[in-house]
Coordinates of C-alpha atoms and ligand atoms in Angstrom, one line a residue:
X1 CA 19.3 20.2 9.1
X2 CA 19.5 21.9 5.7
X3 CA 16.6 21.5 3.2
X4 CA 17.2 18.9 0.5
X5 CA 17.4 20.1 -3.1
X6 CA 14.4 18.5 -4.8
X7 CA 14.3 18.5 -8.6
X8 CA 10.8 18.3 -10.0
X9 CA 10.7 15.1 -12.1
X10 CA 8.3 16.9 -14.5
X11 CA 11.2 19.2 -15.4
X12 CA 13.5 16.3 -16.4
X13 CA 13.0 15.9 -20.1
X14 CA 14.6 12.7 -21.1
X15 CA 16.1 9.4 -20.0
X16 CA 19.8 10.7 -20.0
X17 CA 18.9 13.6 -17.7
X18 CA 17.0 11.2 -15.5
X19 CA 20.0 8.9 -15.3
X20 CA 22.2 12.0 -14.5
X21 CA 19.9 12.9 -11.7
X22 CA 20.1 9.4 -10.3
X23 CA 23.8 9.5 -10.4
X24 CA 23.8 12.9 -8.7
X25 CA 21.7 11.4 -5.9
X26 CA 23.9 8.2 -5.9
X27 CA 20.7 6.2 -6.4
X28 CA 20.6 2.7 -8.0
X29 CA 17.4 2.5 -9.9
X30 CA 17.4 0.3 -13.1
X31 CA 16.2 2.1 -16.2
X32 CA 15.9 1.1 -19.8
X33 CA 16.6 3.6 -22.5
X34 CA 13.8 2.5 -24.8
X35 CA 10.5 0.6 -24.4
X36 CA 10.3 -2.8 -26.1
X37 CA 7.5 -4.0 -28.4
X38 CA 4.7 -6.1 -26.9
X39 CA 6.3 -9.2 -28.2
X40 CA 9.5 -8.4 -26.4
X41 CA 8.5 -6.3 -23.4
X42 CA 9.5 -7.9 -20.0
X43 CA 6.2 -6.5 -18.7
X44 CA 4.3 -8.9 -20.9
X45 CA 6.3 -12.0 -19.8
X46 CA 4.2 -14.7 -18.2
X47 CA 5.1 -16.0 -14.8
X48 CA 4.7 -19.6 -13.6
X49 CA 5.7 -20.3 -9.9
X50 CA 4.3 -22.6 -7.3
X51 CA 0.5 -23.1 -8.0
X52 CA 0.2 -19.8 -10.0
X53 CA 0.3 -18.8 -13.6
X54 CA 0.2 -15.1 -14.1
X55 CA -0.1 -13.8 -17.6
X56 CA 2.1 -10.7 -17.3
X57 CA 4.2 -8.7 -14.9
X58 CA 1.8 -5.8 -14.3
X59 CA 0.1 -5.8 -10.9
X60 CA -2.5 -3.5 -9.4
X61 CA -1.9 -2.5 -5.8
X62 CA -4.8 -2.4 -3.4
X63 CA -6.3 1.1 -3.6
X64 CA -9.2 1.8 -1.2
X65 CA -11.8 4.5 -2.0
X66 CA -13.5 5.4 1.2
X67 CA -16.6 5.1 -0.8
X68 CA -18.6 2.0 0.4
X69 CA -22.1 2.5 1.9
X70 CA -22.5 2.6 5.7
X71 CA -23.0 -1.1 5.9
X72 CA -19.8 -1.9 3.9
X73 CA -21.4 -2.6 0.5
X74 CA -19.6 -1.2 -2.7
X75 CA -21.1 2.0 -4.2
X76 CA -21.2 3.0 -7.8
X77 CA -17.8 4.7 -7.3
X78 CA -16.3 1.5 -5.9
X79 CA -17.6 -0.5 -8.9
X80 CA -16.1 2.1 -11.3
X81 CA -12.7 1.9 -9.5
X82 CA -12.6 -1.9 -9.9
X83 CA -13.6 -1.6 -13.5
X84 CA -10.6 0.6 -14.0
X85 CA -8.5 -1.9 -12.2
X86 CA -9.5 -4.2 -15.1
X87 CA -8.5 -1.6 -17.6
X88 CA -4.9 -1.8 -16.6
X89 CA -4.4 -5.1 -18.4
X90 CA -2.6 -6.3 -15.3
X91 CA -2.8 -10.1 -14.8
X92 CA -2.3 -9.8 -11.1
X93 CA -4.8 -7.9 -9.0
X94 CA -3.3 -7.6 -5.5
X95 CA -6.3 -7.4 -3.3
X96 CA -8.4 -4.7 -5.0
X97 CA -8.5 -2.7 -1.8
X98 CA -8.5 -3.2 2.0
X99 CA -11.7 -4.9 3.1
X100 CA -12.4 -5.0 6.8
X101 CA -13.1 -8.4 8.4
X102 CA -15.6 -6.8 10.8
X103 CA -17.3 -3.5 11.3
X104 CA -15.3 -2.6 14.3
X105 CA -12.0 -3.2 12.4
X106 CA -12.8 -0.6 9.7
X107 CA -10.3 2.2 9.1
X108 CA -13.1 4.6 8.1
X109 CA -17.0 4.4 8.0
X110 CA -16.8 3.9 4.3
X111 CA -14.5 1.0 4.2
X112 CA -15.7 -2.2 2.5
X113 CA -16.6 -5.1 5.0
X114 CA -16.5 -8.7 4.1
X115 CA -19.8 -10.2 5.4
X116 CA -22.7 -12.2 4.2
X117 CA -24.7 -9.0 3.4
X118 CA -21.9 -7.6 1.2
X119 CA -21.2 -10.8 -0.7
X120 CA -23.2 -9.9 -3.8
X121 CA -21.6 -6.5 -3.9
X122 CA -18.1 -7.9 -3.6
X123 CA -18.8 -10.5 -6.3
X124 CA -19.9 -7.7 -8.6
X125 CA -16.5 -5.9 -8.1
X126 CA -14.8 -9.1 -9.2
X127 CA -17.0 -9.6 -12.2
X128 CA -16.8 -6.1 -13.6
X129 CA -13.1 -6.2 -13.3
X130 CA -12.9 -9.4 -15.3
X131 CA -15.3 -8.1 -17.9
X132 CA -13.2 -5.0 -18.4
X133 CA -9.9 -7.0 -18.3
X134 CA -11.4 -9.3 -21.1
X135 CA -12.3 -6.3 -23.2
X136 CA -8.8 -4.8 -22.9
X137 CA -6.6 -7.9 -23.2
X138 CA -9.0 -10.3 -25.2
X139 CA -8.9 -13.0 -22.5
X140 CA -9.0 -13.6 -18.8
X141 CA -6.6 -16.5 -19.0
X142 CA -3.9 -16.5 -16.3
X143 CA -5.6 -13.6 -14.5
X144 CA -5.1 -13.9 -10.7
X145 CA -7.3 -11.8 -8.4
X146 CA -7.0 -11.5 -4.6
X147 CA -9.0 -9.7 -1.9
X148 CA -7.1 -7.8 0.7
X149 CA -8.4 -8.6 4.2
X150 CA -7.7 -6.2 7.1
X151 CA -8.3 -5.1 10.6
X152 CA -7.2 -1.5 11.2
X153 CA -5.9 -1.9 14.7
X154 CA -4.5 1.4 15.9
X155 CA -6.2 3.2 13.0
X156 CA -9.8 2.0 13.5
X157 CA -12.4 4.7 12.8
X158 CA -15.4 2.6 12.0
X159 CA -18.1 5.1 13.0
X160 CA -17.0 8.6 12.1
X161 CA -14.0 9.7 9.9
X162 CA -12.9 12.1 12.5
X163 CA -13.2 9.8 15.6
X164 CA -10.4 7.3 16.3
X165 CA -11.4 4.1 18.0
X166 CA -7.9 2.5 18.3
X167 CA -7.4 -1.2 19.1
X168 CA -3.8 -1.4 20.2
X169 CA -1.5 -4.3 20.9
X170 CA 1.1 -2.4 23.0
X171 CA 2.0 1.1 24.2
X172 CA 3.9 3.1 21.7
X173 CA 5.8 6.1 23.1
X174 CA 5.1 8.3 20.0
X175 CA 2.0 7.0 18.3
X176 CA 0.0 6.8 21.6
X177 CA 0.8 10.5 22.2
X178 CA -0.4 11.4 18.7
X179 CA -3.7 9.5 19.2
X180 CA -4.0 11.2 22.6
X181 CA -4.4 7.8 24.4
X182 CA -4.5 7.9 28.2
X183 CA -1.9 5.8 30.0
X184 CA -4.6 3.3 31.0
X185 CA -6.0 2.9 27.5
X186 CA -6.8 -0.9 27.3
X187 CA -4.7 -3.2 25.1
X188 CA -6.4 -5.8 22.9
X189 CA -6.8 -9.0 25.1
X190 CA -5.6 -12.4 23.7
X191 CA -9.2 -13.5 23.8
X192 CA -10.2 -10.6 21.6
X193 CA -7.4 -11.4 19.2
X194 CA -8.8 -15.0 18.9
X195 CA -12.1 -13.4 17.9
X196 CA -10.5 -11.3 15.2
X197 CA -8.6 -14.4 13.9
X198 CA -12.0 -16.1 13.5
X199 CA -13.2 -13.0 11.7
X200 CA -10.4 -13.4 9.2
X201 CA -11.5 -17.1 8.7
X202 CA -15.1 -16.1 8.0
X203 CA -14.0 -13.3 5.6
X204 CA -11.7 -15.6 3.8
X205 CA -14.6 -18.1 3.4
X206 CA -16.7 -15.4 1.8
X207 CA -13.8 -14.5 -0.6
X208 CA -13.4 -18.2 -1.6
X209 CA -17.2 -18.6 -2.2
X210 CA -17.1 -15.5 -4.5
X211 CA -14.3 -17.0 -6.5
X212 CA -11.2 -14.9 -5.5
X213 CA -8.0 -16.8 -6.1
X214 CA -6.3 -15.6 -2.9
X215 CA -6.7 -13.4 0.2
X216 CA -4.0 -11.1 1.3
X217 CA -3.6 -11.1 5.1
X218 CA -2.5 -7.5 5.3
X219 CA 0.7 -7.0 7.4
X220 CA 1.5 -3.4 6.4
X221 CA 1.1 0.3 7.0
X222 CA 0.7 0.3 10.8
X223 CA -2.6 -1.7 10.8
X224 CA -3.2 -4.6 13.1
X225 CA -1.2 -7.4 11.1
X226 CA 1.8 -5.1 10.9
X227 CA 1.6 -4.0 14.6
X228 CA 1.8 -7.7 15.7
X229 CA 5.3 -7.9 14.0
X230 CA 6.6 -5.0 16.2
X231 CA 4.8 -6.1 19.4
X232 CA 8.2 -6.7 21.2
X233 CA 6.9 -5.2 24.4
X234 CA 3.6 -7.1 24.6
X235 CA 3.1 -9.9 27.1
X236 CA 1.1 -13.1 26.4
X237 CA 0.7 -15.3 23.5
X238 CA 0.9 -12.7 20.8
X239 CA 3.9 -10.6 21.8
X240 CA 7.5 -10.7 22.8
X241 CA 9.3 -13.5 21.0
X242 CA 9.4 -13.8 17.1
X243 CA 7.2 -17.0 17.5
X244 CA 4.6 -15.0 19.4
X245 CA 4.6 -12.0 17.2
X246 CA 3.9 -14.2 14.1
X247 CA 1.3 -16.4 15.8
X248 CA -1.5 -14.2 14.5
X249 CA -0.5 -15.0 10.8
X250 CA -0.1 -18.7 11.6
X251 CA -3.5 -19.0 13.2
X252 CA -5.2 -17.1 10.4
X253 CA -3.5 -19.3 7.8
X254 CA -4.2 -22.5 9.7
X255 CA -8.0 -21.7 9.9
X256 CA -8.2 -20.7 6.2
X257 CA -6.4 -23.9 5.2
X258 CA -8.9 -26.1 7.2
X259 CA -12.0 -24.2 6.2
X260 CA -11.2 -23.3 2.6
X261 CA -8.3 -25.3 1.4
X262 CA -8.6 -24.2 -2.3
X263 CA -8.0 -20.6 -1.4
X264 CA -4.5 -19.3 -1.7
X265 CA -2.9 -16.8 0.8
X266 CA -0.7 -13.8 0.1
X267 CA 0.8 -11.3 2.5
X268 CA 1.5 -7.6 1.9
X269 CA 4.3 -6.6 4.2
X270 CA 5.8 -3.3 5.3
X271 CA 9.3 -4.8 5.0
X272 CA 11.0 -1.9 6.7
X273 CA 10.1 1.1 8.8
X274 CA 11.4 4.2 10.4
X275 CA 10.6 6.5 13.3
X276 CA 7.3 8.5 12.9
X277 CA 7.8 11.9 11.2
X278 CA 5.9 15.2 11.6
X279 CA 5.9 18.5 9.9
X280 CA 8.5 20.9 11.4
X281 CA 7.1 24.1 13.0
X282 CA 3.5 25.1 13.7
X283 CA 0.8 23.5 11.5
X284 CA -0.7 26.1 9.2
X285 CA -4.3 27.0 10.0
X286 CA -6.9 24.8 8.4
X287 CA -7.5 25.8 4.8
X288 CA -4.7 28.3 4.7
X289 CA -2.5 28.4 1.6
X290 CA 0.7 28.2 3.7
X291 CA 2.5 25.0 3.2
X292 CA 3.2 22.6 6.0
X293 CA 6.7 22.3 7.4
X294 CA 9.3 19.8 6.2
X295 CA 9.2 16.3 7.6
X296 CA 11.4 15.6 10.6
X297 CA 11.6 12.6 12.8
X298 CA 9.7 12.6 16.1
X299 CA 11.7 12.9 19.3
X300 CA 12.0 9.7 21.2
X301 CA 11.4 10.1 24.9
X302 CA 12.3 6.6 25.7
X303 CA 16.0 5.6 25.7
X304 CA 17.3 3.4 22.9
X305 CA 17.0 0.6 21.9
X306 CA 13.8 1.6 20.0
X307 CA 11.5 -1.5 20.4
X308 CA 8.5 -0.4 18.4
X309 CA 9.3 -0.9 14.8
X310 CA 9.7 -3.9 12.4
X311 CA 12.6 -4.0 10.0
X312 CA 14.6 -1.3 11.5
X313 CA 17.8 -1.2 13.6
X314 CA 16.7 -0.8 17.3
X315 CA 20.0 0.9 18.1
X316 CA 19.8 3.3 15.2
X317 CA 16.1 3.3 14.2
X318 CA 16.6 5.5 11.1
X319 CA 18.4 2.6 9.6
X320 CA 16.8 -0.4 8.0
X321 CA 17.6 -3.9 9.3
X322 CA 16.3 -6.8 7.3
X323 CA 17.2 -9.6 9.7
X324 CA 13.6 -10.2 11.0
X325 CA 11.9 -9.5 7.7
X326 CA 14.1 -12.2 6.2
X327 CA 13.1 -14.6 8.9
X328 CA 9.5 -13.7 8.2
X329 CA 9.8 -14.5 4.5
X330 CA 11.2 -17.9 5.5
X331 CA 8.2 -18.4 7.7
X332 CA 5.9 -17.6 4.7
X333 CA 7.6 -20.3 2.8
X334 CA 7.1 -22.8 5.7
X335 CA 3.4 -21.8 5.6
X336 CA 3.3 -22.6 1.9
X337 CA 2.7 -18.9 1.0
X338 CA 4.0 -18.0 -2.4
X339 CA 2.6 -14.5 -2.9
X340 CA 4.4 -11.5 -1.3
X341 CA 3.8 -7.8 -1.9
X342 CA 6.5 -5.5 -0.4
X343 CA 5.8 -2.1 0.8
X344 CA 7.2 0.1 3.7
X345 CA 6.3 2.2 6.7
X346 CA 2.9 3.8 7.1
X347 CA 0.8 6.5 5.4
X348 CA -0.1 7.8 8.9
X349 CA 3.4 8.3 10.5
X350 CA 6.0 8.2 7.7
X351 CA 4.3 8.6 4.3
X352 CA 7.6 9.7 2.6
X353 CA 9.0 6.2 2.9
X354 CA 5.6 4.5 2.0
X355 CA 4.4 6.6 -1.0
X356 CA 7.0 9.1 -2.1
X357 CA 5.3 12.3 -3.2
X358 CA 6.3 15.9 -4.1
X359 CA 3.1 17.4 -2.7
X360 CA 1.9 16.4 0.8
X361 CA -1.7 15.6 1.6
X362 CA -3.4 18.0 4.1
X363 CA -2.2 16.2 7.2
X364 CA 1.4 15.6 5.8
X365 CA 4.7 17.3 5.6
X366 CA 7.0 18.5 2.8
X367 CA 9.3 15.8 1.6
X368 CA 12.4 15.5 3.9
X369 CA 14.4 14.0 0.9
X370 CA 14.1 13.9 -2.8
X371 CA 11.1 11.5 -3.3
X372 CA 13.3 9.6 -5.7
X373 CA 15.2 8.4 -2.6
X374 CA 12.0 6.9 -1.2
X375 CA 11.4 5.1 -4.6
X376 CA 15.0 3.8 -4.7
X377 CA 14.8 2.6 -1.1
X378 CA 11.9 0.3 -1.8
X379 CA 13.3 -0.9 -5.1
X380 CA 16.6 -1.8 -3.4
X381 CA 15.0 -3.6 -0.5
X382 CA 12.8 -5.6 -2.9
X383 CA 15.9 -6.5 -5.0
X384 CA 17.7 -7.8 -1.9
X385 CA 14.7 -9.8 -0.8
X386 CA 14.0 -11.2 -4.3
X387 CA 17.7 -12.3 -4.6
X388 CA 17.3 -14.2 -1.3
X389 CA 13.9 -15.7 -2.1
X390 CA 13.8 -16.6 -5.8
X391 CA 10.8 -19.0 -5.2
X392 CA 8.5 -16.3 -3.9
X393 CA 6.4 -14.2 -6.3
X394 CA 7.3 -10.8 -5.2
X395 CA 5.4 -7.6 -6.2
X396 CA 7.1 -4.2 -5.7
X397 CA 5.6 -1.0 -4.7
X398 CA 6.0 2.8 -4.8
X399 CA 6.7 3.4 -8.5
X400 CA 4.2 6.1 -9.1
X401 CA 6.4 8.9 -8.3
X402 CA 8.6 7.9 -11.2
X403 CA 5.9 9.5 -13.5
X404 CA 7.1 9.5 -17.2
X405 CA 10.1 7.3 -16.4
X406 CA 7.9 4.6 -14.6
X407 CA 7.6 2.4 -17.7
X408 CA 11.3 2.4 -18.4
X409 CA 12.2 1.5 -14.8
X410 CA 9.4 -1.1 -14.6
X411 CA 10.6 -2.8 -17.7
X412 CA 14.2 -2.8 -16.5
X413 CA 13.3 -4.0 -13.0
X414 CA 11.5 -7.0 -14.3
X415 CA 14.0 -7.8 -17.0
X416 CA 16.9 -7.7 -14.5
X417 CA 14.8 -9.9 -12.1
X418 CA 14.9 -7.3 -9.3
X419 CA 11.1 -7.9 -8.9
X420 CA 8.6 -10.3 -10.4
X421 CA 5.6 -7.9 -10.9
X422 CA 5.5 -4.1 -10.8
X423 CA 2.6 -2.9 -8.7
X424 CA 0.8 0.3 -9.6
X425 CA -0.9 2.3 -6.8
X426 CA -1.8 6.0 -7.4
X427 CA -1.1 5.8 -11.1
X428 CA -4.0 3.4 -11.5
X429 CA -6.3 6.2 -10.3
X430 CA -5.1 8.7 -12.9
X431 CA -4.0 6.6 -15.8
X432 CA -4.9 2.9 -15.4
X433 CA -3.6 1.8 -18.9
X434 CA -0.1 3.3 -18.5
X435 CA 1.9 0.1 -18.4
X436 CA -0.5 -1.6 -20.9
X437 CA 0.1 1.2 -23.4
X438 CA 3.8 1.4 -22.7
X439 CA 4.3 -2.3 -23.1
X440 CA 2.4 -2.2 -26.4
X441 CA 4.6 0.5 -27.8
X442 CA 1.6 2.9 -27.8
X443 CA 2.0 6.6 -27.2
X444 CA 1.8 7.6 -23.5
X445 CA -0.8 10.2 -22.6
X446 CA 1.4 12.5 -20.5
X447 CA -1.5 14.6 -19.3
X448 CA -2.9 11.6 -17.4
X449 CA 0.3 10.8 -15.5
X450 CA 0.0 11.0 -11.7
X451 CA 2.1 13.9 -10.5
X452 CA 1.7 13.0 -6.7
X453 CA -0.6 15.9 -5.9
X454 CA -2.0 13.7 -3.0
X455 CA -5.6 14.8 -3.4
X456 CA -6.5 11.1 -3.3
X457 CA -5.4 11.3 0.3
X458 CA -6.5 14.8 1.2
X459 CA -10.1 14.0 0.2
X460 CA -10.6 11.0 2.5
X461 CA -8.8 12.8 5.3
X462 CA -11.7 15.2 5.1
X463 CA -14.4 12.6 4.9
X464 CA -14.8 12.6 1.1
X465 CA -14.2 9.5 -1.2
X466 CA -10.8 9.0 -2.7
X467 CA -10.1 9.5 -6.4
X468 CA -7.8 11.4 -8.7
X469 CA -9.5 14.8 -8.3
X470 CA -6.9 16.8 -10.4
X471 CA -6.8 14.4 -13.4
X472 CA -9.8 12.1 -13.5
X473 CA -12.8 14.1 -15.0
X474 CA -15.2 11.9 -13.0
X475 CA -14.0 13.4 -9.7
X476 CA -12.9 16.8 -11.0
X477 CA -16.3 17.8 -12.5
X478 CA -18.7 16.3 -10.0
X479 CA -20.1 17.7 -6.8
X480 CA -17.3 15.9 -4.9
X481 CA -14.6 17.9 -6.9
X482 CA -16.4 21.2 -5.9
X483 CA -16.5 20.1 -2.3
X484 CA -12.8 19.3 -2.2
X485 CA -12.0 22.7 -3.9
X486 CA -14.1 24.4 -1.2
X487 CA -12.3 22.5 1.5
X488 CA -8.9 23.5 0.2
X489 CA -9.8 27.1 -0.4
X490 CA -8.2 29.6 2.1
Ligands
LIG1 C1 -5.7 6.7 -2.0 C2 -4.9 5.4 -1.6 C3 -5.5 4.3 -1.1 C4 -4.7 3.2 -0.8 N1 -5.3 2.0 -0.4 C5 -4.6 1.0 0.0 C6 -5.2 -0.2 0.4 O1 -6.4 -0.3 0.5 N2 -4.4 -1.2 0.9 C7 -3.0 -1.1 0.8 O2 -2.3 -2.1 1.2 N3 -2.4 0.0 0.4 C8 -3.1 1.0 0.0 N4 -2.6 2.2 -0.5 C9 -1.1 2.2 -0.7 C10 -0.8 1.8 -2.2 O3 -1.2 0.5 -2.4 C11 0.7 1.9 -2.5 O4 1.5 1.1 -1.7 C12 1.2 3.3 -2.4 O5 0.3 4.2 -3.0 C13 2.6 3.5 -3.1 O6 2.5 3.0 -4.5 P1 2.4 4.1 -5.7 O7 3.7 4.9 -5.7 O8 2.2 3.3 -6.9 O9 1.2 4.9 -5.4 C14 -3.3 3.3 -0.8 C15 -2.7 4.5 -1.3 C16 -3.5 5.5 -1.6 C17 -2.8 6.8 -2.1
LIG2 S1 -4.7 12.8 -6.7 FE1 -4.2 11.9 -8.8 S2 -2.3 13.0 -9.3 FE2 -2.6 13.3 -7.1 S3 -1.5 11.6 -6.2 FE3 -3.6 10.9 -6.3 S4 -3.6 9.8 -8.3 FE4 -1.7 11.1 -8.3

C-alpha cells in the first residue's frame, strides 16, 4: 500500500485553495466563501423541534478531562473546563463529558461518577457553565444542557490508568487479543447487565435533580452502549437479534421515563465503524523521537462475514453500511427521543475515522489517509441520516481538523441543512469562542486554532489530565505541562 499524500491544512492559505484540495481528493464538504454577520449567520439561527428550543446552532461535544478526584468529584480543572464550555456561546451542551454511572464502569480512575456524593460537584459544573454562558451571550434563554452517562464496558480502567478491567459482552477476535484476554475471560451476565441498567436509572435521577435538561445514553466509541449494538454473537436477552441488541437502550429509557418523566433523553451514536487499525511495523521505543508507523487494518483471523461491528458491511468490513443505523434511528423516534449526536468508530481502535488528526497520540498511528477524508466521511453520513430523519435534532462531529476553514464549513453545513448543530470537540479545548467569534464577524485568533497535535490524548494515556498542552497557557505553563514534556522527551 503506498503512503497517502497529505497536505498540511495550515499550508493552505485561502478558501479557493481549500476548495481545490477538496476537488483533488474528490471530497464533498460544503464550504461558504465568506462569513455572514451575526444577524445573518446560520450558526446563530434558533432551532425549535419537538420539546426543544435551542438558541443557536453551535454545540459543545462531550470532552472528558481525566481530572476528577479519586471518588469521582470534579476538580478545579474540571470546573475550569466546564466554564470554558460556557465561553463557547453554544446553546447546546451535549453532555459536558462522559460521567460513569458507577465506579466499576469508569474508563479511568479520574473519570467523573454520578452518585449522591458527587451531586454538589456536578451541580457546580452546570452552574459555572451557565454563569459563563450568560456573561458571553447576555442570556441563558434557550440554552439546553445535558449530561453524558456512560459505562466503559471493554475499556473499564476504574482503579489504575494502566490496568484494564474489561467488562465484555462477547468475544471479539481482534480486540480480545489486544486486551490480552484469556479465552475463558468471563462475559457480562444478563443479571449484571440488569444491574448496570439500574445504575443508569439512578444516575439519570441525579442529573434530573440537579437540573440537567437531558441525559445522553452513550452508544459510541466502543464503550458498553456501543458494544451492545454489535453483540451479534452474544446469546441471551441482550445479544443476537436487533431487538435483543437494542434492549439495553429500551430498558434504560423505560426506567428513566418512569422515575424522572421530566428528563429528556439523547443518544450519541457511533453511526459507522471499520476494522481496528494499528501502526505498521515495530512500535518505536517509549519516549523515542521516532514516529509510529502508518495506520493499517488488523488482520482478521476469522473468516468473513465480519460480525463484530455496527454500521459496516459484514462481507466487506471496510465499507460503511447504514441499514442498521437507520433502523436504530427509527427506534429512537419510537422511543420519543429527539436528540441525536453522530460520531464514528472508536478512539481506541480506529481513531482516524473518529477524530481525524495530522499528529497521532503516543499510542496511535500516522494517518492512513488525508484526515480531510475522515472529516468528509462523518459529514456525508450525517447528511444522509439528516435527510432521512428531518424530525430528529442531529449534531455532527469531527470538525476540528478543518482548523481555519471550520467556520466556513460549519456555516455552510447548517445553512444547507446537512446538520442541525455543529459540535466542537478538540477546538473547545484550544479556542472555545471560535464559532462565537466567527458568527459575529469578529477576527479569528489563528494562534489559538487546534492543529490536532493530540497532546490532549497523549497526556491521559500517560495518567495525566487532558487539556490543550500546546496552546492553552493553563496547561502549557504549569507543572503538568512540564511533566508531559518530560514524558515525551527522548
Ligand atoms: C481529550 C478528548 C476527550 C473526549 N471526551 C469525550 C467524552 O467524554 N465523550 C464522548 O462522547 N466523546 C469524547 N471525545 C470525542 C469528542 O467528543 C469528538 O467526538 C472528537 O474529538 C471529534 O471531534 P473534534 O474533531 O471536534 O475534536 C473526546 C475527545 C478528546 C480528544
Ligand atoms: S492538544 Fe490542543 S492542539 Fe492538540 S489536538 Fe488537543 S486541543 Fe488540539
